[in-house]
Amino acid sequence: MGGIVSHFGYGRLGRFRSRDRYPRVVSPSSAETRRVALLTLGCARNEVDSEELAGRLHAEGWEVTTDGERADVVLVNTCGFVDKAKQDSIQTLMAAADTGAKVVAAGCMAERYGRELAQSLPEAHAVLGFDDYPQIAARLDAVLSGERLDAHTPRDRRELLPLTPVARRDSTVVVPGHLPKHLRRRRLQDGPVASLKLASGCDRRCAFCAIPAFRGAFVSRTPDELLAEAEWLAKTGVRELVLVSENSTSYGKDLGDPRLLERLLPQLAAIDGIVRVRASYLQPAETRPGLVEVLATTPGVAPYFDLSFQHSSEPVLRRMRRFGSTGRFLELLESVRALEPEAGARSNFIVGFPGETRSDVDELVRFLADARLDAIGVFDYSDEDGTEAAAMTGKVGRATIKRRYDKLLSLAEELCAQRAAERLGSVVEVLVDTVDDGTVEGRAAHQAPEVDGSVTLVAGDAGVDLAALLPGDLVRATVTATEGVDLVAVPSEMLSAAAR
């Protein structure tokens, strides 16, 4: 098999059989109960998109599940961010084909490659782009009836919307995660935490990133629809809202108010049943003092700063088409901690970007040593189709990139463990996520779901009965031990109990 599939490692990684991920289909469901298994890969934004698709399908009579047992169709919401994510998407599509169900690719990789992916992956009965989302039920009906749908030819979705942000409000362009008012997303996972999509797309032009080209220009959701969705999520048992987008600090600029997030956060935190609101995907260059103050000091809003630094050497940042430096980034973190010393901070970094020198790496090491970040993600640079960086000179050799990556990864693990150790003896507010065979696990305000560490609650002399805790409970606890980035804490007080 040639084309995109061989490029992303079909021969190297091999084919996953159905027993590796999915149960073999036992019997097809009837036409009256069409069953679709919706599988989500990638980020929290994709999870919201999947719940949009689930809402649309449920409204049209489809039974929606998240496993492949007895499914008529397996719909894979793919990720198209980096090579590893694309490999995972292809493996999942191939494994889904082994279940005997019809297989449909949607999501970022499907949007980004369209017809090329369809030609390289005959196992997929259809490859759907974002423009197909409003008619997703009809598309799956067609696939189930045996039709072969023509895949789209990808285009730069930034060109579909007006250049001026405020002129985008009345556009009819399909934007994933933005449902019409008569429809509602359908939750695919239980639990006390849910993502709330602020916006889609991005207007930045980072040299290494292809996301804006297939996700499109930046489009905010209005405050009223966000508040309505948040109230609905709270009624389903959600206790923590995680605000997601490609760039949350741009929220509101296309609605005529670039400071809209600063007013929205307290409103979300005031919703009955919501005990924590967490913002993610903050751009350092757009993180204004007013926003820092709201995030750091508003009751019910997590003092948590998910800052997209990417590097700290000024020459590398300029080549990345980004702004900042070690000094500016440290000043930003200092302004956060001046308001809330225990605030959490995390970031991701790319090593091996074209033109990166040994002194640039040394500068990044200096920044990391001084930044006291709670969580650090390290990525090794690779060329991405259609990006400016792919055509840059000064490429760093793969062996050098690997050495730098290994060095930074080891340093990151050490520094994050040190930062966790600094929290020994501190008092944290822990939202319980899971209770399993007597093990109670949750997260403090500085820990986002899945990407950061966690807190294991253990019994102590205080007056909280571990056996009585449920997911969604918010407790005050004292940190007594650390395990890498993870904390161990003894709960002392119930702050807010989940519905019993």
XYZ file of C-alpha atoms in Angstrom:
500
model
C 0.000 0.000 0.000
C 1.472 3.328 -1.008
C 0.703 6.966 -0.410
C -0.019 8.469 2.941
C -0.487 5.155 4.748
C 2.956 3.799 3.926
C 4.424 7.215 4.733
C 2.982 6.974 8.222
C 4.223 3.512 8.956
C 1.733 0.824 7.879
C 4.514 -1.592 7.004
C 6.635 -0.694 10.014
C 3.876 -0.841 12.644
C 1.858 -3.679 11.216
C -1.892 -4.203 11.342
C -3.737 -4.469 14.647
C -6.197 -7.343 14.683
C -9.669 -6.823 16.132
C -8.843 -8.637 19.357
C -6.241 -5.946 20.160
C -8.810 -3.199 20.616
C -12.298 -4.212 19.588
C -14.543 -7.212 20.187
C -15.385 -9.166 17.047
C -18.855 -8.364 15.762
C -21.290 -10.986 17.023
C -24.319 -10.040 14.962
C -25.360 -6.974 13.007
C -27.884 -4.660 14.576
C -31.201 -4.220 12.876
C -31.979 -1.358 10.517
C -34.294 0.087 13.158
C -31.461 0.284 15.697
C -28.514 1.449 13.664
C -25.501 1.360 15.947
C -22.377 3.491 15.558
C -19.207 3.160 17.628
C -17.604 6.583 17.918
C -13.876 6.398 18.703
C -11.964 9.577 19.528
C -8.232 10.158 19.106
C -6.216 13.238 19.971
C -6.998 16.208 22.166
C -9.882 17.406 24.308
C -11.106 19.560 21.405
C -11.629 16.382 19.408
C -13.609 14.908 22.305
C -16.041 17.822 22.111
C -16.296 17.391 18.344
C -17.130 13.712 18.861
C -19.900 14.659 21.250
C -21.234 17.048 18.604
C -21.304 14.165 16.121
C -22.926 11.948 18.744
C -25.618 14.567 19.313
C -26.356 14.855 15.620
C -26.492 11.079 15.167
C -28.656 10.489 18.229
C -31.121 13.100 16.991
C -31.468 11.075 13.777
C -32.131 7.775 15.524
C -28.650 6.266 15.689
C -27.577 4.397 18.809
C -24.179 5.829 19.772
C -21.574 3.924 21.758
C -17.829 4.067 22.327
C -16.951 0.434 21.646
C -17.124 -1.679 18.523
C -19.302 -4.512 19.792
C -22.173 -5.207 17.367
C -21.590 -1.852 15.666
C -22.878 -1.316 12.150
C -20.440 1.556 11.649
C -17.217 2.468 13.418
C -16.675 6.221 13.128
C -13.093 7.218 13.991
C -12.521 10.863 14.886
C -8.877 11.025 13.823
C -6.018 13.276 14.907
C -3.758 14.911 12.317
C -1.367 16.900 14.485
C 2.000 15.096 14.294
C 3.301 11.867 12.769
C 2.705 9.760 15.884
C -0.918 10.902 16.051
C -1.395 10.081 12.373
C 0.069 6.630 12.895
C -2.342 6.024 15.760
C -5.238 7.132 13.560
C -4.284 4.762 10.763
C -3.793 1.841 13.148
C -7.195 2.468 14.685
C -8.915 2.621 11.295
C -7.300 -0.634 10.231
C -8.163 -2.351 13.492
C -11.738 -1.134 13.177
C -11.955 -2.743 9.734
C -11.252 -6.121 11.365
C -14.495 -5.919 13.363
C -16.608 -6.477 10.264
C -18.323 -3.106 10.634
C -18.279 -0.313 8.076
C -15.420 2.064 8.844
C -15.607 5.848 8.453
C -12.782 8.325 9.047
C -13.616 11.829 10.252
C -11.740 14.453 12.231
C -8.523 16.338 11.648
C -6.561 13.766 9.649
C -9.544 13.086 7.415
C -10.061 16.825 6.861
C -6.370 17.457 6.284
C -5.768 14.695 3.696
C -9.220 13.862 2.317
C -8.984 12.109 -1.025
C -5.338 11.145 -0.514
C -6.225 9.266 2.675
C -9.208 7.585 0.983
C -7.053 6.355 -1.884
C -4.359 5.030 0.434
C -6.729 3.384 2.885
C -9.368 1.265 1.128
C -10.319 -0.234 4.511
C -12.192 3.012 5.182
C -15.599 3.018 3.521
C -15.689 6.802 3.674
C -13.412 9.716 4.551
C -15.469 12.685 5.722
C -14.450 16.304 6.145
C -15.818 18.942 8.477
C -18.328 20.071 5.846
C -20.001 16.659 6.179
C -20.732 17.083 9.900
C -24.193 18.701 9.569
C -25.247 15.710 7.419
C -23.334 13.059 9.380
C -26.402 10.830 9.866
C -27.198 10.864 6.149
C -23.558 10.105 5.332
C -23.527 7.066 7.625
C -26.887 5.923 6.240
C -25.351 6.020 2.766
C -22.299 4.059 3.879
C -24.494 1.466 5.576
C -26.504 1.022 2.385
C -23.328 0.261 0.433
C -22.609 3.602 -1.217
C -19.010 4.715 -1.690
C -18.786 8.422 -0.950
C -16.289 10.622 -2.749
C -13.752 12.123 -0.384
C -13.141 15.854 -0.499
C -10.086 17.609 -1.876
C -8.536 19.470 1.072
C -8.338 23.248 1.025
C -6.997 25.900 3.347
C -9.952 26.498 5.659
C -8.559 29.867 6.726
C -9.652 31.187 3.342
C -13.309 30.317 3.965
C -13.877 33.052 6.549
C -13.397 36.831 6.349
C -9.949 38.086 7.263
C -11.385 40.537 9.794
C -12.431 38.589 12.924
C -15.580 40.626 13.676
C -16.850 39.963 10.141
C -17.039 36.201 10.861
C -20.084 36.270 13.125
C -22.708 35.639 10.463
C -20.733 33.155 8.377
C -22.358 29.849 7.404
C -19.039 27.987 7.205
C -19.100 24.688 9.105
C -17.074 24.979 12.313
C -16.642 21.737 14.307
C -17.925 21.946 17.855
C -20.384 24.738 17.056
C -23.852 23.183 17.082
C -27.019 24.983 16.045
C -29.237 25.983 18.972
C -31.794 23.216 18.398
C -29.157 20.503 18.913
C -27.089 19.525 21.927
C -23.911 17.488 22.192
C -24.262 14.026 23.697
C -21.813 13.049 26.420
C -19.794 9.941 25.579
C -18.153 9.568 28.978
C -19.475 9.755 32.496
C -17.475 11.488 35.174
C -17.242 14.790 36.991
C -15.128 16.582 34.348
C -16.080 17.808 30.888
C -14.492 20.016 28.270
C -16.294 23.142 27.090
C -15.168 24.446 23.712
C -14.673 28.220 23.712
C -13.746 28.548 20.058
C -12.354 26.763 17.029
C -9.521 27.615 14.698
C -6.506 29.866 15.040
C -5.271 33.085 13.468
C -1.635 32.657 14.484
C 0.960 31.594 11.927
C 3.464 29.557 13.909
C 6.023 28.163 11.492
C 5.814 24.595 12.820
C 2.019 24.250 13.019
C -0.384 23.059 10.317
C -3.523 23.216 12.484
C -4.886 26.586 11.241
C -4.823 25.359 7.638
C -7.240 22.500 8.295
C -9.053 23.865 11.358
C -9.580 27.298 9.861
C -9.609 30.834 11.196
C -10.530 31.656 14.779
C -14.269 31.627 15.609
C -15.604 32.163 19.158
C -18.796 30.715 20.540
C -21.049 33.302 22.143
C -21.208 33.648 25.943
C -24.899 32.772 26.051
C -24.428 29.435 24.311
C -21.402 28.623 26.469
C -23.304 29.416 29.666
C -26.307 27.381 28.514
C -24.120 24.385 27.672
C -22.260 24.714 30.972
C -25.562 24.721 32.899
C -26.652 21.605 31.013
C -23.336 19.884 31.748
C -23.717 20.729 35.444
C -27.148 19.082 35.444
C -25.572 15.891 34.048
C -23.218 15.741 37.039
C -20.224 17.678 35.732
C -18.314 19.444 38.505
C -15.269 20.766 36.640
C -15.328 22.571 33.308
C -12.148 22.585 31.216
C -12.233 25.402 28.662
C -10.573 24.328 25.416
C -9.770 25.858 22.044
C -6.753 26.275 19.796
C -6.074 29.614 21.514
C -8.212 30.528 24.506
C -6.591 33.941 24.983
C -8.093 35.068 21.660
C -11.624 34.374 22.881
C -14.005 37.208 22.112
C -11.904 39.142 19.606
C -14.293 38.206 16.790
C -17.228 39.158 19.028
C -15.861 42.664 19.436
C -14.462 42.202 22.951
C -10.988 40.654 23.397
C -11.460 40.736 27.208
C -14.610 38.664 27.128
C -12.945 35.653 28.772
C -12.213 37.735 31.865
C -15.946 38.291 32.347
C -17.024 34.807 31.297
C -14.864 32.929 33.798
C -16.628 34.215 36.951
C -20.018 33.583 35.327
C -19.112 29.952 34.612
C -17.749 29.503 38.134
C -21.047 30.765 39.582
C -23.136 28.032 37.899
C -24.868 25.820 40.440
C -23.019 22.513 40.773
C -19.772 23.674 39.166
C -16.918 23.759 41.687
C -13.987 24.403 39.366
C -13.418 26.079 36.010
C -10.079 25.565 34.293
C -8.779 27.443 31.250
C -6.300 25.812 28.901
C -4.312 26.673 25.757
C -3.127 30.161 26.711
C -0.785 32.078 24.400
C 1.874 33.931 26.456
C 1.879 36.923 24.095
C -1.890 37.369 24.609
C -2.048 36.651 28.349
C -2.991 40.100 29.612
C -2.568 41.274 33.228
C -6.342 41.411 33.643
C -6.704 37.794 32.575
C -3.866 36.738 34.878
C -5.653 38.412 37.782
C -8.987 36.720 37.028
C -7.370 33.285 36.657
C -5.275 33.679 39.793
C -7.809 35.208 42.179
C -11.393 34.290 41.205
C -13.109 31.810 43.558
C -14.050 28.670 41.655
C -11.547 29.339 38.865
C -8.433 27.177 39.024
C -5.234 29.252 39.372
C -3.789 27.218 36.535
C -1.730 28.522 33.621
C -1.390 26.261 30.585
C 1.033 28.488 28.684
C 2.228 27.630 25.190
C 5.896 28.674 25.453
C 7.348 26.174 22.884
C 10.899 27.457 23.513
C 12.585 30.283 25.411
C 15.529 31.222 23.184
C 14.571 34.424 21.422
C 16.225 33.543 18.062
C 14.390 30.214 17.930
C 11.101 31.828 18.876
C 11.487 34.384 16.081
C 12.089 31.611 13.566
C 8.974 29.913 14.925
C 7.039 33.167 14.250
C 6.397 33.544 17.958
C 7.167 36.173 20.576
C 8.892 36.108 23.922
C 12.147 35.221 25.606
C 13.437 33.649 28.804
C 13.183 36.989 30.598
C 9.651 37.794 29.419
C 8.357 34.336 30.229
C 9.850 34.403 33.711
C 8.290 37.823 34.298
C 4.899 36.407 33.300
C 5.262 33.538 35.757
C 6.396 35.935 38.479
C 3.273 38.056 37.926
C 1.143 34.934 38.365
C 2.847 33.858 41.588
C 2.725 37.364 43.022
C -1.062 36.973 43.013
C -1.206 33.256 43.883
C 2.048 31.624 45.052
C 0.588 28.110 44.725
C -0.666 28.600 41.153
C -0.035 25.767 38.741
C 1.831 26.231 35.464
C 2.583 23.881 32.607
C 3.916 24.165 29.073
C 5.169 22.261 26.029
C 8.501 22.695 24.264
C 9.918 21.729 20.880
C 13.562 20.741 20.570
C 15.473 20.490 17.307
C 13.634 23.263 15.455
C 15.545 24.351 12.300
C 18.402 26.658 13.229
C 18.450 25.642 16.901
C 21.996 25.763 18.271
C 23.647 24.369 21.374
C 23.428 27.804 23.005
C 19.686 27.899 22.266
C 19.290 24.596 24.103
C 21.345 25.955 26.999
C 19.003 28.951 27.156
C 15.985 26.639 27.269
C 17.609 24.622 30.062
C 18.181 27.858 31.991
C 14.552 28.818 31.610
C 13.248 25.439 32.717
C 15.488 25.463 35.777
C 14.096 28.859 36.848
C 10.451 28.479 35.776
C 9.336 25.912 38.386
C 6.701 24.411 36.100
C 4.407 21.689 37.417
C 4.247 19.823 34.115
C 6.497 19.945 31.055
C 5.833 18.349 27.694
C 8.806 17.830 25.364
C 8.435 17.190 21.636
C 11.125 16.392 19.106
C 10.774 18.497 15.966
C 9.701 16.888 12.700
C 8.667 18.510 9.415
C 4.924 18.899 8.995
C 3.313 19.028 5.545
C 2.464 22.546 4.435
C 4.270 24.395 7.215
C 6.832 27.141 6.794
C 9.345 25.254 8.926
C 9.331 22.267 6.577
C 11.054 24.395 3.922
C 13.504 26.113 6.270
C 17.245 25.710 6.034
C 19.429 24.854 8.997
C 17.791 21.513 9.726
C 19.098 19.784 12.836
C 20.169 16.160 12.342
C 17.919 13.437 13.715
C 20.628 12.050 15.974
C 21.209 15.502 17.458
C 17.481 16.036 17.917
C 17.229 12.724 19.761
C 20.100 13.630 22.101
C 18.535 16.992 22.866
C 15.117 15.440 23.318
C 16.421 12.803 25.721
C 18.323 15.451 27.684
C 15.323 17.775 27.976
C 12.930 14.956 28.798
C 15.154 13.725 31.624
C 15.538 17.273 32.926
C 11.777 17.867 32.728
C 11.017 14.768 34.779
C 13.539 15.814 37.427
C 12.306 19.411 37.615
C 8.629 18.468 37.780
C 9.334 15.983 40.565
C 11.170 18.746 42.433
C 8.232 21.094 41.950
C 5.849 18.455 43.306
C 8.115 18.011 46.331
C 7.821 21.751 47.020
C 4.123 21.130 47.697
C 4.800 18.812 50.642
C 2.853 20.072 53.640
C 0.673 22.374 51.560
C -3.115 22.318 51.633
C -4.821 21.556 48.315
C -8.398 21.287 47.092
C -8.870 17.900 45.443
C -11.687 17.004 43.075
C -12.269 13.248 43.273
C -12.162 11.666 39.812
C -12.312 7.921 40.546
C -12.967 5.539 43.423
C -11.773 2.022 42.611
C -11.385 -0.815 45.128
C -10.745 1.590 47.955
C -8.295 3.757 45.990
C -9.481 7.348 45.790
C -7.809 9.456 43.146
C -8.365 13.043 42.131
C -6.650 16.254 41.135
C -5.637 19.471 42.816
C -6.186 22.853 41.174
C -2.728 22.746 39.547
C -3.450 19.412 37.829
C -5.470 19.239 34.627
C -7.120 15.930 33.699
C -4.942 13.385 31.882
C -2.034 15.694 31.007
C -0.729 16.484 34.507
C -0.237 14.529 37.725
C -2.863 13.348 40.188
C -3.527 13.128 43.939
C -4.116 9.867 45.784
C -6.132 10.407 48.944
C -5.226 8.280 51.947
C -6.727 7.883 55.388
C -5.560 9.998 58.290
C -6.772 11.272 61.618
C -8.967 13.956 60.049
C -12.726 13.714 59.849
C -13.243 12.651 56.204
C -14.279 9.036 55.629
C -12.503 7.783 52.500
C -15.056 5.020 52.052
C -17.824 7.603 51.732
C -16.172 9.651 48.957
C -17.611 9.657 45.443
C -16.418 11.046 42.099
C -17.227 14.749 42.019
C -16.610 15.387 45.705
C -14.345 18.351 46.421
C -12.232 17.986 49.566
C -9.521 19.932 51.317
C -6.394 17.824 51.902
C -2.827 18.115 53.160
C 0.005 16.802 50.967
C 2.024 14.177 52.856
C 4.128 12.543 50.129
C 5.020 12.704 46.428
C 5.634 10.104 43.734
C 7.208 11.918 40.786
C 4.638 14.538 39.778
C 1.876 12.781 41.700
C 0.880 13.729 45.221
C -0.386 11.764 48.203
C -2.683 13.686 50.569
C -4.865 13.224 53.622
C -8.339 14.779 53.311
C -9.430 16.964 56.209
C -12.701 18.579 55.116
C -15.519 18.079 52.638
C -15.862 21.346 50.707
C -18.611 20.363 48.301
C -20.267 16.968 47.960
C -21.392 15.583 44.635
C -25.052 14.615 44.296
C -25.827 11.372 46.106
